[in-house]
Coordinates of C-alpha atoms and ligand atoms in Angstrom, one line a residue:
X9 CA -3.3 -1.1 2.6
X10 CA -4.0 2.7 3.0
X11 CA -3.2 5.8 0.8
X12 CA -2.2 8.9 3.3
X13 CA -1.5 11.9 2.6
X14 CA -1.2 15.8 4.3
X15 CA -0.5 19.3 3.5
X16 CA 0.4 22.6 5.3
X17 CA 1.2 25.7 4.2
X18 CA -1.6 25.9 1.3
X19 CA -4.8 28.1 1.3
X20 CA -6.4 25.0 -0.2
X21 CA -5.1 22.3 2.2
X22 CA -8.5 20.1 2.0
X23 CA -9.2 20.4 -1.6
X24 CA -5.4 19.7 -2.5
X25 CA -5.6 16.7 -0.1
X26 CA -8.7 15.5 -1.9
X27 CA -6.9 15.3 -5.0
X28 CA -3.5 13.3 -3.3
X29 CA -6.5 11.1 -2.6
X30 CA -7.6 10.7 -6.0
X31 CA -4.2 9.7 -7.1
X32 CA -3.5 7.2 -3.9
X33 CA -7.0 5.9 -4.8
X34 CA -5.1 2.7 -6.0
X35 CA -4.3 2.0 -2.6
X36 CA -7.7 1.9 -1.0
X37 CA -11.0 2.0 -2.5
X38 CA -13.2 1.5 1.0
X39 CA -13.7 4.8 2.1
X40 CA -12.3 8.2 2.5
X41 CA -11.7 10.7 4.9
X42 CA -10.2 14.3 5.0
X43 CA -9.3 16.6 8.2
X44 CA -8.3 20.2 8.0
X45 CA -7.7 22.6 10.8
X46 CA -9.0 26.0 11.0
X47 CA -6.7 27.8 13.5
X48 CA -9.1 31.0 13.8
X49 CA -11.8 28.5 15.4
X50 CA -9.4 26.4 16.8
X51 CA -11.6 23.5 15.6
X52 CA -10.8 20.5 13.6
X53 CA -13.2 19.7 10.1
X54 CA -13.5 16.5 9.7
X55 CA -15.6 14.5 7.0
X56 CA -15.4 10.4 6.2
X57 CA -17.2 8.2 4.9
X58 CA -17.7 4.7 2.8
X59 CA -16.7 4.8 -0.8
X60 CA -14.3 5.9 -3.2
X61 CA -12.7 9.1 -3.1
X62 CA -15.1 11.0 -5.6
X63 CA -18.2 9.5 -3.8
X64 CA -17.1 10.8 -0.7
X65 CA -16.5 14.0 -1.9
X66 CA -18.5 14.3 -4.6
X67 CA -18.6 18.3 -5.0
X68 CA -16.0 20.8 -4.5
X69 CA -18.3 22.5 -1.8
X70 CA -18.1 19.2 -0.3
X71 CA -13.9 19.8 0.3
X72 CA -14.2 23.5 0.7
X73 CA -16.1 23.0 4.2
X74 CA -13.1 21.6 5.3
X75 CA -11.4 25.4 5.8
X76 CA -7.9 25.5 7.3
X77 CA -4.7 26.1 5.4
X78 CA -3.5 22.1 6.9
X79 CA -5.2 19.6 6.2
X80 CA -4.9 15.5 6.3
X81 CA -6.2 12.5 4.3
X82 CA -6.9 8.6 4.2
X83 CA -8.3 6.5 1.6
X84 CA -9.0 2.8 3.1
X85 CA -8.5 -0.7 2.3
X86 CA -9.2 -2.9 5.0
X87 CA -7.2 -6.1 5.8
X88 CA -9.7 -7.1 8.1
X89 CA -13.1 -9.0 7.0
X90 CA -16.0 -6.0 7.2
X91 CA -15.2 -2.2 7.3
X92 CA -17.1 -0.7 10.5
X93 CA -17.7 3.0 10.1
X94 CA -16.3 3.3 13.4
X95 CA -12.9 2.6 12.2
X96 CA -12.9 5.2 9.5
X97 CA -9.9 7.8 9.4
X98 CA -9.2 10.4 10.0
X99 CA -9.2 10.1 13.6
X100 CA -9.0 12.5 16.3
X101 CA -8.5 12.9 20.2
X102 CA -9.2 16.2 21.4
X103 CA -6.8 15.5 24.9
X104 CA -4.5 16.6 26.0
X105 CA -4.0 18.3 23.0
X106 CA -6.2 18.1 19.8
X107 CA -4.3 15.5 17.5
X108 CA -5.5 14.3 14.4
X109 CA -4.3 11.5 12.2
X110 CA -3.9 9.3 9.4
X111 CA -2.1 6.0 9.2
X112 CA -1.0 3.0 6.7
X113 CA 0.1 -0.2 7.6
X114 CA -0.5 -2.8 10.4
X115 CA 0.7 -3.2 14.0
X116 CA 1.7 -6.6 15.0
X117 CA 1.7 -6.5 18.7
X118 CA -1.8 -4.8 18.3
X119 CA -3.7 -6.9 21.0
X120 CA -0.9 -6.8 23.2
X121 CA -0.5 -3.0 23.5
X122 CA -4.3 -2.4 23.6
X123 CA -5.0 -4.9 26.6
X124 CA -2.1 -3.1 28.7
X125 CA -3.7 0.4 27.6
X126 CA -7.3 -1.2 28.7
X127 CA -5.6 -2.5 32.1
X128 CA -4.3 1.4 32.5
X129 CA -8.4 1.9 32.3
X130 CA -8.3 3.4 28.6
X131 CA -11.5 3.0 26.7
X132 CA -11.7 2.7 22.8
X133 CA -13.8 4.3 20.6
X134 CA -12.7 1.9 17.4
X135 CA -10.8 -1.4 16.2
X136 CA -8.3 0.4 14.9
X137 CA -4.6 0.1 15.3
X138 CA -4.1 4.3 14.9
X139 CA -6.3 4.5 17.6
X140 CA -3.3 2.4 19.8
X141 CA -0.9 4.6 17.9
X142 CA -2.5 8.2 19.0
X143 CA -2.9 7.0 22.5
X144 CA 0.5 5.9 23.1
X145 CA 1.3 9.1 21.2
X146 CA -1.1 11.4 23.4
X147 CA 0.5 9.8 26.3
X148 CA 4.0 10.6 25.2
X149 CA 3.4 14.0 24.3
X150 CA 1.6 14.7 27.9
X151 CA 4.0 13.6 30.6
X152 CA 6.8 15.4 28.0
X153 CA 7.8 18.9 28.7
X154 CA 9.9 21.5 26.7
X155 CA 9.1 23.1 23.4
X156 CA 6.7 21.5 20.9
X157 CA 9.2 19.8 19.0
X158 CA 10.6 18.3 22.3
X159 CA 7.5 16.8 23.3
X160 CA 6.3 16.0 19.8
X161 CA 9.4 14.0 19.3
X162 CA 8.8 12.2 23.0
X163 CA 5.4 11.3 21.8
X164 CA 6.9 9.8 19.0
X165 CA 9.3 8.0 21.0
X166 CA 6.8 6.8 23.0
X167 CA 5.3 5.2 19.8
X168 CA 8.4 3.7 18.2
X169 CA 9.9 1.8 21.2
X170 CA 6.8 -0.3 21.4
X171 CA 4.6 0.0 18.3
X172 CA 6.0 -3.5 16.5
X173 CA 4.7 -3.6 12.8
X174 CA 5.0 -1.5 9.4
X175 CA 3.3 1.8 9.7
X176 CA 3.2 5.3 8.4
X177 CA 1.6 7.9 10.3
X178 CA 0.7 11.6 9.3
X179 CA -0.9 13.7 11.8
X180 CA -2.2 17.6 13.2
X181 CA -1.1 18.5 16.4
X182 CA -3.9 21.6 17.3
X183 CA -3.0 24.1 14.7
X184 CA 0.5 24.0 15.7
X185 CA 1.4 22.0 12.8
X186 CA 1.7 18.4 11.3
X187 CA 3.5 15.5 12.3
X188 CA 4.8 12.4 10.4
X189 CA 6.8 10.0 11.3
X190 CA 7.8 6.2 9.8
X191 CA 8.2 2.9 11.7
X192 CA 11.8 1.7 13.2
X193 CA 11.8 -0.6 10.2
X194 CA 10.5 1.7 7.3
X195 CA 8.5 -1.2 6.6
X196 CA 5.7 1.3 4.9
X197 CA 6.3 4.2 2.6
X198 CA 6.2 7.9 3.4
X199 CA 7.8 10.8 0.8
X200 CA 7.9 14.4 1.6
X201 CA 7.6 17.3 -0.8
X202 CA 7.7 21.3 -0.5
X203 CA 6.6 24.1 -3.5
X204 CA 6.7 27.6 -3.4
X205 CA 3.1 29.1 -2.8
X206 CA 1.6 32.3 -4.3
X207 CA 2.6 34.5 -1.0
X208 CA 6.0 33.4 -1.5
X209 CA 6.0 31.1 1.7
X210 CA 6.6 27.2 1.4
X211 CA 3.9 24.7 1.8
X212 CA 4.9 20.8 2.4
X213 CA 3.1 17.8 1.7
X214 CA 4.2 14.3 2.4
X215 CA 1.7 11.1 1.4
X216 CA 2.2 7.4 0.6
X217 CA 3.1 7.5 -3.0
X218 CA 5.6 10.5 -4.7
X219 CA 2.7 10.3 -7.7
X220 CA 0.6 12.3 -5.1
X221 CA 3.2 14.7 -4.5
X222 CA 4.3 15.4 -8.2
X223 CA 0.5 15.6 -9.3
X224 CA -0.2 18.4 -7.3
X225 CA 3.4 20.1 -8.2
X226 CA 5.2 19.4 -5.3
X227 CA 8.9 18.4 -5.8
X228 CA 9.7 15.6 -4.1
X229 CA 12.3 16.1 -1.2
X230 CA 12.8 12.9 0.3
X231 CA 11.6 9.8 1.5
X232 CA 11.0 9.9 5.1
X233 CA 13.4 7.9 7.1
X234 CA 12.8 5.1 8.9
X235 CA 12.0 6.0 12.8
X236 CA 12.2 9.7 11.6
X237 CA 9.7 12.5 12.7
X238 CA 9.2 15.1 10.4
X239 CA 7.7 17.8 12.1
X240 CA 6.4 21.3 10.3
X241 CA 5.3 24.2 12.7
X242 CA 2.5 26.4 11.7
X243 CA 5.0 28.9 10.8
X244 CA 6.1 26.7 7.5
X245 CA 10.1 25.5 9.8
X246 CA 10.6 21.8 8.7
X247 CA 12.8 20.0 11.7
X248 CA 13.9 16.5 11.5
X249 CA 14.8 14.3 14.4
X250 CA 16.0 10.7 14.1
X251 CA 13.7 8.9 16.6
X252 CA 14.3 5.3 16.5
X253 CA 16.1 3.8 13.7
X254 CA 16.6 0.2 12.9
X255 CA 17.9 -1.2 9.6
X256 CA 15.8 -0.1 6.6
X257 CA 13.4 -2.7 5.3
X258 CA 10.9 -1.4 3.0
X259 CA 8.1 -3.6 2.0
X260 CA 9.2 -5.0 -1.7
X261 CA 5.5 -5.5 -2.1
X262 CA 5.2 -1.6 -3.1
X263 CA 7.5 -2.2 -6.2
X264 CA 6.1 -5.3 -7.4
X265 CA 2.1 -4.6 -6.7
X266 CA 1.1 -1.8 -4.9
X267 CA 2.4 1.6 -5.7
X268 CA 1.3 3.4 -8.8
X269 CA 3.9 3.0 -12.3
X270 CA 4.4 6.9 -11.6
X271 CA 5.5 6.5 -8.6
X272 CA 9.4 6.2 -7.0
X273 CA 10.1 4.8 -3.6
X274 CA 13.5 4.7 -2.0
X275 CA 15.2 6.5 -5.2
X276 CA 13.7 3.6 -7.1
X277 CA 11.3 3.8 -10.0
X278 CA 8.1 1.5 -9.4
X279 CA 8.3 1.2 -13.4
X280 CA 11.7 0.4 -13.6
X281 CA 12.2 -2.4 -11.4
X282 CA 8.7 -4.1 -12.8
X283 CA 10.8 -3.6 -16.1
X284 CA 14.0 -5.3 -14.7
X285 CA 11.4 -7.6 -13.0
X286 CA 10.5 -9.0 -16.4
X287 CA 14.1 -8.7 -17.8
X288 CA 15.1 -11.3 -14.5
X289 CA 12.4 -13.6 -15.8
X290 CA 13.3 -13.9 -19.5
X291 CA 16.9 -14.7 -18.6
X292 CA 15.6 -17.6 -16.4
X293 CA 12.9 -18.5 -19.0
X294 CA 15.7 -18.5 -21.7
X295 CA 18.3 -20.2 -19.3
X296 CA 16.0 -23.2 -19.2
X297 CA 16.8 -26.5 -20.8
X298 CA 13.7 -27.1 -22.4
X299 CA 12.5 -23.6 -23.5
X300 CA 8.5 -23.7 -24.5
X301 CA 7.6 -22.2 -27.5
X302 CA 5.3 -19.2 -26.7
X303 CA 3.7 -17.3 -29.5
X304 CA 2.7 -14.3 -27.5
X305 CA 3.7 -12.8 -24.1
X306 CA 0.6 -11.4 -22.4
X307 CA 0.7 -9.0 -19.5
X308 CA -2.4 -9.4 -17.1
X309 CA -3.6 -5.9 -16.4
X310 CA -2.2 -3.1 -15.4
X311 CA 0.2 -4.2 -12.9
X312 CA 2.1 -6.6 -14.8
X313 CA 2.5 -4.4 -18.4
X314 CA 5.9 -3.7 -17.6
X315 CA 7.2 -6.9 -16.6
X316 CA 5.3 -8.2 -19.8
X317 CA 7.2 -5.9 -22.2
X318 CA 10.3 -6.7 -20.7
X319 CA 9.9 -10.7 -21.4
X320 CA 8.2 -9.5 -24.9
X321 CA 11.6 -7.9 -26.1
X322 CA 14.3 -10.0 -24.0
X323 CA 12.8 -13.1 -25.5
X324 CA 12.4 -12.0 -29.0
X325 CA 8.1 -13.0 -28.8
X326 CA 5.8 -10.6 -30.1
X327 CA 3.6 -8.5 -26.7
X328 CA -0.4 -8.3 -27.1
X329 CA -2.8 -7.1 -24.7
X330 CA -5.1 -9.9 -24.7
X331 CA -7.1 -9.3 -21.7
X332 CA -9.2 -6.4 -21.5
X333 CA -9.6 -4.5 -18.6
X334 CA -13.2 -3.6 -17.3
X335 CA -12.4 -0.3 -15.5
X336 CA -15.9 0.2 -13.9
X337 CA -15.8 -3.5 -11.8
X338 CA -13.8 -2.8 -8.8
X339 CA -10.5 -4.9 -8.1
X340 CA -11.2 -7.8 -7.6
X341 CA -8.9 -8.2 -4.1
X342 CA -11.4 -5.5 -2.7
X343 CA -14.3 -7.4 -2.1
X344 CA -14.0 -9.2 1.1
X345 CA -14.7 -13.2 0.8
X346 CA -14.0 -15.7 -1.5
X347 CA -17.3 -16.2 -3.4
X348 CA -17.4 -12.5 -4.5
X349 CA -14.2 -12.4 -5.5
X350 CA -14.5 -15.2 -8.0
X351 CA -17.7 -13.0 -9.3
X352 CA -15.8 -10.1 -9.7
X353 CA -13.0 -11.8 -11.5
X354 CA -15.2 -13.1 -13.7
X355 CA -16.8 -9.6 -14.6
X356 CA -13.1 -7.9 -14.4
X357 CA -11.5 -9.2 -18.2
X358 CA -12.8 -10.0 -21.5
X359 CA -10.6 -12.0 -24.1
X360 CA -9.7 -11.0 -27.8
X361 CA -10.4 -13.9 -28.8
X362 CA -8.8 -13.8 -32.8
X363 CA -5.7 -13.3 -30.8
X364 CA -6.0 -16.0 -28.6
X365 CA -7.3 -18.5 -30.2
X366 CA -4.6 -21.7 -31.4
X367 CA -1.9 -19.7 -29.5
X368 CA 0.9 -20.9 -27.3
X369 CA 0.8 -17.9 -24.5
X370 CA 2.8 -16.1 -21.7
X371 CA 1.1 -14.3 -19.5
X372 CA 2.3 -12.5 -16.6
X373 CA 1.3 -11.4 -13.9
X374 CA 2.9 -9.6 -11.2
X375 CA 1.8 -12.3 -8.5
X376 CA -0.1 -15.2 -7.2
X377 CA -1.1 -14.9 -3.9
X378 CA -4.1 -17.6 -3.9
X379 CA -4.3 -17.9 -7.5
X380 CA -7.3 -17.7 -7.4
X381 CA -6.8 -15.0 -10.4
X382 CA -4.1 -16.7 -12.1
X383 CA -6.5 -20.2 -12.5
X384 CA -9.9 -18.2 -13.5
X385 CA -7.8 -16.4 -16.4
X386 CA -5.7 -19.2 -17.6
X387 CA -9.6 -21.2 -17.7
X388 CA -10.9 -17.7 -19.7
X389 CA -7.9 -17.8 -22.2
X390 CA -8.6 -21.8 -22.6
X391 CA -12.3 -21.1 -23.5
X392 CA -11.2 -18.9 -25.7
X393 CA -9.1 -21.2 -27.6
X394 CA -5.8 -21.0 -26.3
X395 CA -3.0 -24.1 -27.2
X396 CA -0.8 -23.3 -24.4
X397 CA -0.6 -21.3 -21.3
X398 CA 2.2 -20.7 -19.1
X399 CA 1.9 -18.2 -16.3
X400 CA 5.0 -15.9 -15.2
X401 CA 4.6 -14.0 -11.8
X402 CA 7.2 -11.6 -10.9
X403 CA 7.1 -12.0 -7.4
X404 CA 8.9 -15.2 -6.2
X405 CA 6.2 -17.9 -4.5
X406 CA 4.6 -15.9 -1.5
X407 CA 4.5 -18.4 1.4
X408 CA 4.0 -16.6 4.6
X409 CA 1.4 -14.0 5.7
X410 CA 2.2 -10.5 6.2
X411 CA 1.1 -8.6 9.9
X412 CA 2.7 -5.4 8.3
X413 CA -0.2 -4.7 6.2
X414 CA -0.5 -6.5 3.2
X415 CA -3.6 -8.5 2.9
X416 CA -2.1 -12.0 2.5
X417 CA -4.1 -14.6 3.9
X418 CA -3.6 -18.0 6.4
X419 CA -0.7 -20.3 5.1
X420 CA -3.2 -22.8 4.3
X421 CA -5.0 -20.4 1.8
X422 CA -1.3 -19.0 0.2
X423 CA -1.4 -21.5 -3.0
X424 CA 2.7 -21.5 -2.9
X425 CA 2.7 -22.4 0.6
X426 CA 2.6 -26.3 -0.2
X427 CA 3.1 -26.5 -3.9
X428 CA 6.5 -26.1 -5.4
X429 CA 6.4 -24.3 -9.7
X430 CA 5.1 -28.1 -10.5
X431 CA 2.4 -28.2 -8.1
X432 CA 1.0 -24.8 -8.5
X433 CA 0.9 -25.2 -12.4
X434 CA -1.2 -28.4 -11.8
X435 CA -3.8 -26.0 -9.5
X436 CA -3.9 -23.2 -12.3
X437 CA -4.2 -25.6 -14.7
X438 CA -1.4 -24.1 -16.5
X439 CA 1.4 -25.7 -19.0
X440 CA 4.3 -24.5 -16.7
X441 CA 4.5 -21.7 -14.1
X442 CA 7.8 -19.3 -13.8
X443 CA 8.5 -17.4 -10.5
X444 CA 11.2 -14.8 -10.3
X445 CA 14.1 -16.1 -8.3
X446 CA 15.1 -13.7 -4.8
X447 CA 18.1 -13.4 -6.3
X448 CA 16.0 -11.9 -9.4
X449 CA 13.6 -9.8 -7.0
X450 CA 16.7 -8.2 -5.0
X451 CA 18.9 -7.6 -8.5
X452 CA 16.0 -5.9 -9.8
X453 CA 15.9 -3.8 -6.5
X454 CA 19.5 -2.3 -6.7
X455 CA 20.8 -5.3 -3.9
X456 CA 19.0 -3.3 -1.5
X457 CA 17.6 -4.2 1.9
X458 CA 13.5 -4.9 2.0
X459 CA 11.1 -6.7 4.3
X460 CA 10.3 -10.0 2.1
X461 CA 9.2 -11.6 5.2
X462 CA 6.4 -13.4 3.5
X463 CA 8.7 -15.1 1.0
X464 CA 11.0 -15.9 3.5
X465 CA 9.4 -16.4 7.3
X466 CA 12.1 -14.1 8.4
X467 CA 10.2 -11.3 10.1
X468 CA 11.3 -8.7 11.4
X469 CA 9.7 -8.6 14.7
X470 CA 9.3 -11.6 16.9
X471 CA 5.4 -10.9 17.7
X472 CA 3.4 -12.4 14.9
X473 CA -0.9 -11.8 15.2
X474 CA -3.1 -13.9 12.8
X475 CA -5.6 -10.4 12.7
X476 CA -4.8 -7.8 10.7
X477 CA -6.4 -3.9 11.0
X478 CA -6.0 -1.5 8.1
Ligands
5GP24 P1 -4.7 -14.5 -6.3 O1 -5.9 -14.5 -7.2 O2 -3.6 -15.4 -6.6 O3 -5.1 -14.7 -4.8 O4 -4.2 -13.0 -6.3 C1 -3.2 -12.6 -7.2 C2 -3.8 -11.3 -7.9 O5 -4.2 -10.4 -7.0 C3 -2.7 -10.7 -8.8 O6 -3.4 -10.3 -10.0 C4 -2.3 -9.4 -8.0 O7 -2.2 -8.3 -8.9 C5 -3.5 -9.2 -7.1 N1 -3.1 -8.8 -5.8 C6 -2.1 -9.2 -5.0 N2 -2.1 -8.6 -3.8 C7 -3.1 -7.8 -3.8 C8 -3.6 -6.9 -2.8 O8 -3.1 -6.8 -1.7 N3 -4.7 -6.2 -3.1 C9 -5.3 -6.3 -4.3 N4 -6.3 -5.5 -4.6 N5 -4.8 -7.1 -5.3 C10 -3.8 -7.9 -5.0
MG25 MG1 -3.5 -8.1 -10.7

């Protein structure tokens, strides 16, 4: 997963950029890149590099290089093993016009549309599925003809029809102006926004996450359609042309894990649906036949708080934060291999132990993926002292991998994959394990369409690639 973000129309495009970075950190801690044009040079600033946001730019000299009143952003989380410098966005092509660009999300015809650009004699400079996406687009946009928007829109189209897989792009064409357009499916996020600047003109934004947008006092427009190019000249005109839609599947994955509390996707408060999330679960919990007694509901951090409070006051059991957060270990999911990750865990939470201790507990998470999490925790709160632990996860059982972005791994690795609740509580060594129901997940999501491939097997698109690029 990848936090994107760009701006045009603001004297302070790069350093406003850097800070939509800060607050799509969440997405992506691997490294961090920012572009900006400077039409008077007609040249392109680009700096990226490893790390988090405010290690990559740790000085506001550091941003203010990047001159231009348009500018674009990434912050990285690879899905694939190691992080190669070389695949660090932004990324840029400087033919047949200069483009620029930033992406989220996954293609999942990758190899196929690489190998038939590399029969066309097409060399790559990076692993990278934008670099696929900006050559298809490149290609588009140079056999087009018309005005701008014409052959922006053709590149685009040239994109769509083939690229398979969730992805959000946001680009600079020259100094002309910025592009952004959404996948067929909408399978990843995309919001736009617009303010009022000093001079009385409008600037525009659009990133991954509306907390972005608000944060740096944009009002939130819209979410970007899927298969829709937004496309803003330099002159601050916002057009709109409906490329290729197909039926709207966002990935559910934002609401329950990914996008910040503060943010709201498709209308929907990421906040509010974790809180019906956990309102779902208590009805089910309650509903059962043989209720346990808890003496404590438990939220494991940050993610799951919501959901947590919800159980805590639909079942009537008192809510303590029991696991304390160490915010200077990085998440845990970010380190690449197993071994690591059961280090980090280990360094992530420390137990309060006089609330713990001879305690029947629910804790909650908002998934299990491997469960890798879930077991080490449920072992913590044991050592601790703990009677009882059940485990709650507000995503039903994740069986399938995702090629749209999300770093699920192999079948064989997915712990629901081939253990029913039963099962899986055995491997956590829990009391009893709760999943939210689909029917719970889509109530709590309005009835709305999503992509819940990996619950289901039902992709979207037929091609299906074991690698994943970020
Ligand atoms: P597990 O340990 O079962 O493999 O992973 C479940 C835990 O990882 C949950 O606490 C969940 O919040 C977190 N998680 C799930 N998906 C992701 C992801 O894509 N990235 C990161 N960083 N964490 C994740
Ligand atoms: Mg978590």
């Amino acid at each position: 997963m990848c936090g994107i973000i760009g701006v045009l129309g603001s004297s302070t495009a790069a350093q406003e950029v850097g800070q939509g970075l800060l607050m799509l950190q969440h997405r992506g801690q691997d490294s961090a890149g920012i572009l900006s044009v400077d039409p008077d040079f007609g040249k392109f600033h680009m700096h990226k590099a490893m790390g988090h946001v405010s290690q990559v730019f740790p000085s506001g000299d550091s941003i203010r290089r990047l001159a231009g009143n348009a500018a674009i952003g990434h912050t990285r989380y690879s899905t694939l093993g190691d992080v190669k410098e070389s695949d660090l966005q932004p990324i840029a092509l400087s033919h047949p016009v200069g483009i620029g660009a930033v992406h989220n999300g996954n293609l999942s015809n990758y190899n196929e549309l690489r190998a038939e650009l590399i029969l066309k004699r097409r060399v790559f400079m990076t692993d990278n599925d934008l670099e696929v996406i900006l050559q298809l687009f490149a290609d588009g946009y140079g056999v087009a003809s018309g005005s701008t928007l014409q052959r922006v829109s053709a590149a685009t189209r040239a994109v769509l029809k083939v690229a398979e897989g969730g992805y959000s792009v946001v680009g600079l064409l020259g100094s002309e102006g910025l592009f952004a357009f959404r996948d067929p499916h909408g399978i990843r996020p995309l919001i736009l926004g617009k303010r009022l600047t000093a001079q009385g003109g409008n600037a525009y934004a659009l990133a991954s996450e509306s907390c972005a947008l608000t944060f740096l006092g944009y009002q939130v427009i819209r979410d970007v359609r899927p298969g829709e190019l937004i496309w803003i000249d330099e002159n601050g005109m916002l057009s709109s042309v409906h490329v290729l839609e197909k039926k709207a599947l966002p990935c559910m994955f934002e609401w329950v894990y990914f996008s910040g509390a503060d943010s709201t996707l498709e209308e929907k408060s990421v906040s509010s649906v974790r809180l019906k999330l956990g309102e779902r679960l208590a009805a089910r919990i309650r509903a059962m036949p043989n209720m346990p007694q808890f003496d404590i509901v438990a939220p494991v951090p940050e993610t799951a708080r919501p959901a947590a409070i919800a159980l805590s006051e639909n079942l009537g059991i008192p809510f303590r934060d029991v696991l304390i957060k160490n915010r200077y270990v990085q998440r845990s999911f970010i380190l690449n291999g197993q071994d690591r990750r059961k280090v980090a865990v280990n360094l992530k939470f420390s137990v309060v132990d006089s609330l713990v201790r001879g305690k029947s507990i629910l804790l909650v998470d908002d998934s299990i993926v491997r469960g890798t999490t879930s077991a080490r925790l449920i072992e913590l709160l044991r050592d601790h002292g703990a009677r009882q632990v059940y485990f709650a996860s507000t995503c039903p059982p994740i069986t399938h991998p995702c090629f749209y972005g999300i770093d699920f791994p192999t079948p064989e690795e997915l712990i629901a994959t081939s253990n029913g609740e039963e099962g899986v509580a055995v491997k956590l060594g829990a009391n009893g394990v709760f999943y939210a129901s689909m029917e719970d997940l889509s109530s709590a999501l309005g009835g709305s369409s999503v992509c819940s491939a990996c619950l289901t097997g039902q992709y979207p698109y037929p091609t299906q690639e074991s690698e994943t690029h970020a």
